[in-house]
């Protein structure tokens, strides 16, 4: 059976492809480099960065140039009742060149508010990228630890199958000696088949989860082997207060609510700017010909230029923009309320995560004691059964209790790792 298990395992590994030993650091590196979801957020950051450059360009002057060439017809002059028409020849070629520049010197703060808004949108895109990275890492870590759980569960099943095989061999010997019933052999053979079926289910679950994790990491035809040293790692227990302070400064959720409030403030600033006049310095030069405002037209170019200051004030803003201002003020209050709700939610999440983290250590201690007692019970019952002092049902019960205790201990060790990284995920430091 051991040889058959080794052959099946080797064939399965060959079918899956290359075996990759995976540490948590390498896992996170692959998430950062291969996640399609993260790539989309990186593109969003680039888009927002270009939006910021576009907003800053609004400070530059507006320059317009126009050039035209025309073929002119003769000029006809007549009375208003279309009588007494008289024609004048006009130069056939006409040209016009105009250059105009305008520099806004005061826009009620709209330009600065627009630039600040673009900066905040860029910061929001970066925040979304960091939040997505944090989430994708946690998703991959959850799959990674589940894979580790299945791997350890498989090991426990294999150990119990080996123990059952040795016990079956002893029972067969006793049966040949007339000291054991055929029914005893049958029951333990059924127990063996149950263990084999459980192992096969775990192997199938591992294959499915391995495939999902490969897709998450952008790998193909690879068998991922988690780093077994992770459960031996000692995690610091800083205390809930320190985790709460870390979450306040590092949580993407809190940063996002702060950015939302700042964006609402800039929207108020832009709404108020519509109530103020716009002042710009303008300069223009115009070269055109022929001069057609005289009769007959004069075949010469005329050039004129001007420099001045322009003031524009939308009077309709007095009864339109005031409502936008009020809406923006309500938007600020709404974003501040959301920030308070997010703060309360974050506090609850950190408290719950830290409580579960401490609970995971208590659970591990309990499971260690349970395994010790279950193994002692199994050894005692086995000895009693071999000495005809216990029934086969007692042996089956002891075997099942031991299997359950060992599986729960394996899960308890990995749950500590998961609980620790869950706190880092909630605090935004994963």
Short mmCIF file of C-alpha atoms in Angstrom, two decimals:
data_model
loop_
_atom_site.label_atom_id
_atom_site.label_comp_id
_atom_site.label_asym_id
_atom_site.label_seq_id
_atom_site.Cartn_x
_atom_site.Cartn_y
_atom_site.Cartn_z
CA UNK A 1 0.00 0.00 0.00
CA UNK A 2 2.85 2.40 0.81
CA UNK A 3 4.47 1.68 -2.56
CA UNK A 4 1.12 2.14 -4.35
CA UNK A 5 0.52 5.46 -2.56
CA UNK A 6 3.99 6.68 -3.58
CA UNK A 7 3.39 5.72 -7.22
CA UNK A 8 -0.03 7.44 -7.31
CA UNK A 9 1.43 10.56 -5.69
CA UNK A 10 4.27 10.68 -8.21
CA UNK A 11 1.88 10.23 -11.14
CA UNK A 12 -0.37 12.98 -9.77
CA UNK A 13 2.58 15.36 -9.40
CA UNK A 14 3.72 14.63 -12.93
CA UNK A 15 0.22 15.26 -14.26
CA UNK A 16 -0.03 18.58 -12.45
CA UNK A 17 3.33 19.79 -13.63
CA UNK A 18 6.25 21.42 -11.90
CA UNK A 19 6.34 21.35 -8.11
CA UNK A 20 6.87 24.81 -6.63
CA UNK A 21 7.84 25.31 -3.01
CA UNK A 22 5.93 28.43 -2.03
CA UNK A 23 6.71 30.78 0.84
CA UNK A 24 4.34 33.55 1.90
CA UNK A 25 6.72 36.22 0.58
CA UNK A 26 6.90 34.53 -2.81
CA UNK A 27 3.13 34.16 -2.78
CA UNK A 28 2.69 37.91 -2.30
CA UNK A 29 5.26 38.69 -5.01
CA UNK A 30 3.36 36.58 -7.53
CA UNK A 31 0.09 38.26 -6.57
CA UNK A 32 1.64 41.70 -7.18
CA UNK A 33 3.13 40.75 -10.53
CA UNK A 34 0.47 38.47 -12.02
CA UNK A 35 -2.93 39.47 -10.61
CA UNK A 36 -5.23 40.69 -13.39
CA UNK A 37 -7.34 42.57 -10.87
CA UNK A 38 -4.28 44.48 -9.66
CA UNK A 39 -3.24 45.27 -13.23
CA UNK A 40 -6.58 47.00 -13.75
CA UNK A 41 -6.05 49.20 -10.70
CA UNK A 42 -2.53 50.10 -11.88
CA UNK A 43 -4.03 51.29 -15.15
CA UNK A 44 -6.51 53.38 -13.17
CA UNK A 45 -3.63 55.06 -11.34
CA UNK A 46 -1.95 55.93 -14.65
CA UNK A 47 -5.26 57.33 -15.92
CA UNK A 48 -5.67 59.48 -12.81
CA UNK A 49 -2.06 60.70 -13.11
CA UNK A 50 -2.74 61.91 -16.63
CA UNK A 51 -5.89 63.61 -15.34
CA UNK A 52 -3.73 65.52 -12.86
CA UNK A 53 -1.39 66.67 -15.61
CA UNK A 54 -4.40 67.80 -17.64
CA UNK A 55 -5.74 69.78 -14.67
CA UNK A 56 -2.38 71.49 -14.12
CA UNK A 57 -2.32 72.44 -17.81
CA UNK A 58 -5.36 74.66 -17.16
CA UNK A 59 -2.98 77.21 -15.65
CA UNK A 60 -1.33 77.71 -19.04
CA UNK A 61 -2.65 80.41 -21.39
CA UNK A 62 -5.15 79.64 -24.14
CA UNK A 63 -3.65 80.43 -27.56
CA UNK A 64 -5.73 80.29 -30.75
CA UNK A 65 -4.56 80.86 -34.32
CA UNK A 66 -6.56 80.91 -37.54
CA UNK A 67 -5.49 81.23 -41.18
CA UNK A 68 -7.69 81.40 -44.23
CA UNK A 69 -7.38 82.11 -47.97
CA UNK A 70 -10.39 83.13 -50.11
CA UNK A 71 -11.41 83.92 -53.66
CA UNK A 72 -13.49 87.11 -53.58
CA UNK A 73 -16.30 88.04 -55.93
CA UNK A 74 -17.14 91.57 -57.16
CA UNK A 75 -19.03 93.92 -54.87
CA UNK A 76 -22.58 94.93 -55.90
CA UNK A 77 -24.28 97.92 -54.31
CA UNK A 78 -28.05 98.53 -54.71
CA UNK A 79 -30.96 100.29 -53.12
CA UNK A 80 -32.85 98.70 -50.29
CA UNK A 81 -35.60 97.76 -52.72
CA UNK A 82 -33.03 95.94 -54.86
CA UNK A 83 -32.93 98.55 -57.64
CA UNK A 84 -30.22 100.74 -59.11
CA UNK A 85 -27.50 98.06 -58.80
CA UNK A 86 -23.92 99.13 -59.33
CA UNK A 87 -20.87 96.86 -59.43
CA UNK A 88 -17.34 97.38 -58.18
CA UNK A 89 -14.46 95.10 -58.93
CA UNK A 90 -12.83 93.47 -55.94
CA UNK A 91 -9.37 91.91 -55.57
CA UNK A 92 -9.71 88.20 -56.29
CA UNK A 93 -7.38 86.91 -53.56
CA UNK A 94 -8.21 87.34 -49.89
CA UNK A 95 -6.31 86.29 -46.80
CA UNK A 96 -6.79 86.40 -43.05
CA UNK A 97 -4.52 85.51 -40.15
CA UNK A 98 -5.49 85.93 -36.52
CA UNK A 99 -3.62 85.11 -33.31
CA UNK A 100 -5.27 85.40 -29.90
CA UNK A 101 -3.94 84.61 -26.43
CA UNK A 102 -5.79 84.61 -23.11
CA UNK A 103 -4.42 84.06 -19.63
CA UNK A 104 -6.82 83.59 -16.74
CA UNK A 105 -5.57 85.52 -13.72
CA UNK A 106 -8.55 84.95 -11.44
CA UNK A 107 -11.25 82.29 -11.68
CA UNK A 108 -12.62 82.34 -8.17
CA UNK A 109 -10.35 79.44 -7.17
CA UNK A 110 -11.83 77.07 -9.77
CA UNK A 111 -8.47 76.25 -11.39
CA UNK A 112 -6.72 75.52 -8.07
CA UNK A 113 -9.74 73.53 -6.91
CA UNK A 114 -9.70 71.53 -10.14
CA UNK A 115 -6.00 70.71 -9.67
CA UNK A 116 -6.57 69.72 -6.06
CA UNK A 117 -9.53 67.58 -7.12
CA UNK A 118 -7.34 65.79 -9.69
CA UNK A 119 -4.70 65.19 -7.01
CA UNK A 120 -7.31 63.67 -4.70
CA UNK A 121 -8.64 61.48 -7.50
CA UNK A 122 -5.09 60.30 -8.14
CA UNK A 123 -4.69 59.57 -4.42
CA UNK A 124 -8.03 57.73 -4.47
CA UNK A 125 -6.83 55.56 -7.37
CA UNK A 126 -3.65 54.77 -5.42
CA UNK A 127 -5.79 53.94 -2.39
CA UNK A 128 -7.94 51.57 -4.46
CA UNK A 129 -4.78 49.92 -5.77
CA UNK A 130 -3.42 49.45 -2.24
CA UNK A 131 -6.76 48.19 -0.97
CA UNK A 132 -7.07 45.77 -3.89
CA UNK A 133 -3.52 44.55 -3.34
CA UNK A 134 -4.31 43.99 0.34
CA UNK A 135 -7.47 42.07 -0.56
CA UNK A 136 -5.86 39.98 -3.31
CA UNK A 137 -3.01 39.03 -1.01
CA UNK A 138 -5.47 37.93 1.67
CA UNK A 139 -7.51 35.89 -0.82
CA UNK A 140 -4.37 34.15 -2.07
CA UNK A 141 -3.18 33.59 1.50
CA UNK A 142 -6.52 32.00 2.42
CA UNK A 143 -6.22 29.58 -0.51
CA UNK A 144 -2.60 28.95 0.41
CA UNK A 145 -3.43 28.09 4.04
CA UNK A 146 -6.40 25.95 2.99
CA UNK A 147 -4.01 24.08 0.73
CA UNK A 148 -1.69 23.66 3.70
CA UNK A 149 -4.59 22.35 5.79
CA UNK A 150 -5.47 19.77 3.16
CA UNK A 151 -1.83 18.73 2.86
CA UNK A 152 -1.57 18.17 6.62
CA UNK A 153 -4.94 16.41 6.74
CA UNK A 154 -3.71 14.06 4.04
CA UNK A 155 -0.63 13.33 6.13
CA UNK A 156 -2.81 12.54 9.17
CA UNK A 157 -4.97 10.22 7.09
CA UNK A 158 -1.91 8.46 5.70
CA UNK A 159 -0.55 7.95 9.23
CA UNK A 160 -3.87 6.54 10.40
CA UNK A 161 -4.03 4.26 7.36
CA UNK A 162 -0.58 2.94 8.24
CA UNK A 163 -1.64 2.33 11.86
CA UNK A 164 -4.80 0.58 10.70
CA UNK A 165 -2.77 -1.63 8.36
CA UNK A 166 -0.50 -2.72 11.22
CA UNK A 167 -3.51 -3.41 13.42
CA UNK A 168 -5.15 -5.40 10.64
CA UNK A 169 -2.01 -7.49 10.31
CA UNK A 170 -2.12 -8.24 14.04
CA UNK A 171 -5.82 -9.13 13.85
CA UNK A 172 -5.18 -11.48 10.91
CA UNK A 173 -2.51 -13.25 12.96
CA UNK A 174 -4.90 -13.61 15.88
CA UNK A 175 -7.62 -14.87 13.54
CA UNK A 176 -5.28 -17.57 12.28
CA UNK A 177 -4.60 -18.47 15.90
CA UNK A 178 -8.32 -18.61 16.60
CA UNK A 179 -8.16 -15.61 18.92
CA UNK A 180 -10.11 -13.16 16.72
CA UNK A 181 -13.36 -13.35 14.85
CA UNK A 182 -13.87 -12.82 11.14
CA UNK A 183 -16.26 -10.03 12.08
CA UNK A 184 -13.38 -8.12 13.70
CA UNK A 185 -11.38 -8.29 10.50
CA UNK A 186 -14.37 -7.14 8.45
CA UNK A 187 -15.02 -4.12 10.66
CA UNK A 188 -11.45 -2.93 10.45
CA UNK A 189 -11.36 -3.50 6.72
CA UNK A 190 -14.43 -1.25 6.51
CA UNK A 191 -12.57 1.27 8.65
CA UNK A 192 -9.64 1.06 6.23
CA UNK A 193 -11.89 1.69 3.22
CA UNK A 194 -13.43 4.71 4.99
CA UNK A 195 -9.97 6.14 5.61
CA UNK A 196 -8.96 5.57 1.99
CA UNK A 197 -12.12 7.29 0.76
CA UNK A 198 -11.45 10.23 3.08
CA UNK A 199 -7.90 10.48 1.74
CA UNK A 200 -9.14 10.42 -1.85
CA UNK A 201 -11.60 13.23 -1.14
CA UNK A 202 -8.82 15.31 0.37
CA UNK A 203 -6.63 14.68 -2.67
CA UNK A 204 -9.42 15.82 -4.99
CA UNK A 205 -10.06 18.92 -2.89
CA UNK A 206 -6.38 19.72 -2.97
CA UNK A 207 -6.29 19.40 -6.76
CA UNK A 208 -9.23 21.81 -7.12
CA UNK A 209 -7.78 24.35 -4.67
CA UNK A 210 -4.33 24.07 -6.25
CA UNK A 211 -5.84 24.90 -9.64
CA UNK A 212 -7.66 27.94 -8.22
CA UNK A 213 -4.53 29.22 -6.51
CA UNK A 214 -2.51 28.80 -9.71
CA UNK A 215 -5.04 30.97 -11.52
CA UNK A 216 -4.81 33.57 -8.77
CA UNK A 217 -1.02 33.64 -9.05
CA UNK A 218 -0.88 33.47 -12.83
CA UNK A 219 0.81 30.05 -12.85
CA UNK A 220 0.12 27.16 -15.20
CA UNK A 221 0.47 23.42 -14.60
CA UNK A 222 2.20 23.80 -11.25
CA UNK A 223 1.79 21.92 -8.00
CA UNK A 224 2.13 24.35 -5.12
CA UNK A 225 3.72 23.08 -1.93
CA UNK A 226 3.26 25.46 1.04
CA UNK A 227 6.21 26.21 3.27
CA UNK A 228 5.86 23.94 6.32
CA UNK A 229 7.93 26.32 8.47
CA UNK A 230 5.07 28.80 8.61
CA UNK A 231 3.31 27.00 11.47
CA UNK A 232 6.51 27.09 13.53
CA UNK A 233 6.77 30.86 13.14
CA UNK A 234 6.29 32.83 16.35
CA UNK A 235 3.96 35.78 15.89
CA UNK A 236 4.13 38.80 18.12
CA UNK A 237 1.21 39.57 20.42
CA UNK A 238 1.45 43.35 20.58
CA UNK A 239 -1.92 43.90 22.19
CA UNK A 240 -5.21 45.15 20.82
CA UNK A 241 -4.45 48.85 21.46
CA UNK A 242 -1.41 48.83 19.17
CA UNK A 243 -3.39 47.10 16.43
CA UNK A 244 -6.14 49.71 16.78
CA UNK A 245 -3.60 52.52 16.39
CA UNK A 246 -1.98 50.81 13.40
CA UNK A 247 -5.37 50.41 11.72
CA UNK A 248 -6.16 54.11 12.18
CA UNK A 249 -3.02 55.15 10.32
CA UNK A 250 -2.74 52.34 7.76
CA UNK A 251 -6.24 51.11 6.94
CA UNK A 252 -7.16 51.78 3.28
CA UNK A 253 -10.78 52.09 4.36
CA UNK A 254 -10.03 55.02 6.69
CA UNK A 255 -7.81 56.68 4.11
CA UNK A 256 -10.58 56.32 1.53
CA UNK A 257 -13.15 58.03 3.78
CA UNK A 258 -10.71 60.88 4.44
CA UNK A 259 -10.13 61.32 0.72
CA UNK A 260 -13.88 61.30 0.13
CA UNK A 261 -14.29 64.14 2.64
CA UNK A 262 -11.51 66.16 1.01
CA UNK A 263 -13.06 65.64 -2.43
CA UNK A 264 -16.39 66.91 -1.08
CA UNK A 265 -14.62 70.00 0.28
CA UNK A 266 -13.12 70.72 -3.14
CA UNK A 267 -16.52 70.30 -4.75
CA UNK A 268 -17.82 72.99 -2.39
CA UNK A 269 -14.93 75.22 -3.35
CA UNK A 270 -15.67 74.75 -7.05
CA UNK A 271 -19.37 75.43 -6.50
CA UNK A 272 -18.55 78.71 -4.72
CA UNK A 273 -16.19 79.72 -7.53
CA UNK A 274 -19.18 79.91 -9.89
CA UNK A 275 -20.49 82.84 -7.82
CA UNK A 276 -17.34 84.87 -8.45
CA UNK A 277 -16.23 86.79 -11.57
CA UNK A 278 -13.59 85.49 -13.95
CA UNK A 279 -10.73 87.83 -14.92
CA UNK A 280 -8.36 87.21 -17.82
CA UNK A 281 -5.65 89.12 -19.70
CA UNK A 282 -6.19 88.96 -23.47
CA UNK A 283 -3.99 89.87 -26.43
CA UNK A 284 -4.68 89.50 -30.14
CA UNK A 285 -3.24 90.36 -33.55
CA UNK A 286 -5.15 90.24 -36.85
CA UNK A 287 -3.79 90.52 -40.37
CA UNK A 288 -6.31 90.45 -43.24
CA UNK A 289 -6.85 91.73 -46.76
CA UNK A 290 -8.21 93.14 -48.91
CA UNK A 291 -9.99 95.96 -47.12
CA UNK A 292 -13.60 95.48 -48.17
CA UNK A 293 -15.21 98.13 -46.00
CA UNK A 294 -14.56 100.83 -48.59
CA UNK A 295 -15.88 101.19 -52.11
CA UNK A 296 -14.25 100.24 -54.24
CA UNK A 297 -12.41 97.65 -52.03
CA UNK A 298 -8.76 98.44 -51.39
CA UNK A 299 -6.27 95.70 -52.31
CA UNK A 300 -4.14 96.00 -49.17
CA UNK A 301 -3.52 94.06 -45.94
CA UNK A 302 -4.70 95.60 -42.71
CA UNK A 303 -3.10 94.64 -39.41
CA UNK A 304 -4.40 95.53 -35.96
CA UNK A 305 -3.71 94.27 -32.45
CA UNK A 306 -4.94 94.81 -28.93
CA UNK A 307 -4.09 93.98 -25.32
CA UNK A 308 -6.59 94.22 -22.53
CA UNK A 309 -8.32 92.77 -19.50
CA UNK A 310 -11.58 90.86 -19.71
CA UNK A 311 -14.06 90.33 -16.90
CA UNK A 312 -16.87 87.79 -17.08
CA UNK A 313 -19.61 87.32 -14.54
CA UNK A 314 -22.49 84.86 -15.01
CA UNK A 315 -25.44 86.65 -13.44
CA UNK A 316 -27.56 83.50 -13.59
CA UNK A 317 -25.24 81.92 -11.01
CA UNK A 318 -26.92 84.10 -8.36
CA UNK A 319 -30.04 81.92 -8.56
CA UNK A 320 -28.51 78.68 -9.85
CA UNK A 321 -25.15 78.08 -8.18
CA UNK A 322 -26.38 78.77 -4.64
CA UNK A 323 -28.21 75.44 -4.75
CA UNK A 324 -25.00 73.70 -5.84
CA UNK A 325 -23.23 75.26 -2.88
CA UNK A 326 -25.86 73.94 -0.49
CA UNK A 327 -25.67 70.49 -2.07
CA UNK A 328 -21.87 70.49 -1.69
CA UNK A 329 -22.17 71.47 1.99
CA UNK A 330 -24.54 68.55 2.60
CA UNK A 331 -22.10 66.31 0.71
CA UNK A 332 -19.32 67.28 3.14
CA UNK A 333 -21.49 66.43 6.14
CA UNK A 334 -22.47 63.12 4.54
CA UNK A 335 -18.84 62.15 3.92
CA UNK A 336 -17.96 63.03 7.52
CA UNK A 337 -20.80 60.83 8.76
CA UNK A 338 -19.49 58.02 6.57
CA UNK A 339 -16.04 58.53 8.06
CA UNK A 340 -17.45 58.17 11.59
CA UNK A 341 -19.29 54.98 10.60
CA UNK A 342 -16.12 53.57 8.99
CA UNK A 343 -14.13 54.35 12.13
CA UNK A 344 -16.61 52.50 14.30
CA UNK A 345 -16.67 49.54 11.89
CA UNK A 346 -12.87 49.39 11.79
CA UNK A 347 -12.67 49.43 15.58
CA UNK A 348 -15.11 46.51 15.79
CA UNK A 349 -13.27 44.54 13.11
CA UNK A 350 -9.88 44.95 14.81
CA UNK A 351 -11.34 44.01 18.21
CA UNK A 352 -13.00 40.92 16.77
CA UNK A 353 -9.90 39.87 14.81
CA UNK A 354 -7.64 40.25 17.86
CA UNK A 355 -10.07 38.28 20.03
CA UNK A 356 -10.10 35.46 17.49
CA UNK A 357 -6.29 35.62 17.32
CA UNK A 358 -6.01 35.07 21.07
CA UNK A 359 -8.71 32.42 20.89
CA UNK A 360 -6.67 30.56 18.27
CA UNK A 361 -3.81 30.11 20.77
CA UNK A 362 -6.21 28.83 23.44
CA UNK A 363 -7.72 26.46 20.90
CA UNK A 364 -4.29 25.12 19.97
CA UNK A 365 -3.44 24.38 23.60
CA UNK A 366 -6.75 22.57 23.98
CA UNK A 367 -6.22 20.54 20.80
CA UNK A 368 -2.71 19.56 21.88
CA UNK A 369 -4.11 18.14 25.11
CA UNK A 370 -6.89 16.43 23.18
CA UNK A 371 -4.38 14.75 20.85
CA UNK A 372 -2.27 13.61 23.78
CA UNK A 373 -5.28 12.11 25.53
CA UNK A 374 -6.64 10.58 22.31
CA UNK A 375 -3.32 8.87 21.59
CA UNK A 376 -3.06 7.58 25.13
CA UNK A 377 -6.62 6.28 24.89
CA UNK A 378 -5.86 4.64 21.54
CA UNK A 379 -2.77 2.90 22.94
CA UNK A 380 -4.65 1.67 26.02
CA UNK A 381 -7.62 0.39 24.01
CA UNK A 382 -5.30 -1.27 21.49
CA UNK A 383 -3.44 -3.06 24.28
CA UNK A 384 -6.72 -4.11 25.89
CA UNK A 385 -8.08 -5.35 22.57
CA UNK A 386 -4.98 -7.40 21.81
CA UNK A 387 -5.33 -8.95 25.28
CA UNK A 388 -9.04 -9.68 24.65
CA UNK A 389 -10.16 -7.11 27.22
CA UNK A 390 -11.91 -4.76 24.76
CA UNK A 391 -14.31 -5.09 21.86
CA UNK A 392 -13.63 -4.18 18.24
CA UNK A 393 -16.15 -1.36 18.56
CA UNK A 394 -13.98 0.11 21.32
CA UNK A 395 -11.03 0.02 18.95
CA UNK A 396 -13.01 1.74 16.19
CA UNK A 397 -14.17 4.47 18.56
CA UNK A 398 -10.63 5.06 19.81
CA UNK A 399 -9.32 5.22 16.25
CA UNK A 400 -11.99 7.74 15.20
CA UNK A 401 -11.38 9.90 18.28
CA UNK A 402 -7.66 9.95 17.57
CA UNK A 403 -8.19 10.85 13.91
CA UNK A 404 -10.56 13.71 14.77
CA UNK A 405 -8.21 15.08 17.46
CA UNK A 406 -5.18 15.03 15.17
CA UNK A 407 -7.10 16.74 12.37
CA UNK A 408 -8.32 19.46 14.73
CA UNK A 409 -4.79 20.06 16.02
CA UNK A 410 -3.49 20.53 12.47
CA UNK A 411 -6.25 23.02 11.74
CA UNK A 412 -5.62 24.84 15.03
CA UNK A 413 -1.97 25.47 14.13
CA UNK A 414 -2.89 26.93 10.75
CA UNK A 415 -5.75 28.97 12.24
CA UNK A 416 -3.20 30.93 14.27
CA UNK A 417 -1.39 31.91 11.08
CA UNK A 418 -4.67 32.84 9.42
CA UNK A 419 -5.85 34.90 12.40
CA UNK A 420 -2.57 36.85 12.51
CA UNK A 421 -2.62 37.71 8.82
CA UNK A 422 -6.31 38.59 9.07
CA UNK A 423 -5.39 41.28 11.60
CA UNK A 424 -2.74 42.60 9.21
CA UNK A 425 -5.32 42.61 6.41
CA UNK A 426 -7.85 44.58 8.46
CA UNK A 427 -5.15 46.99 9.63
CA UNK A 428 -3.99 47.49 6.04
CA UNK A 429 -0.43 46.23 6.55
CA UNK A 430 -0.63 42.87 4.77
#
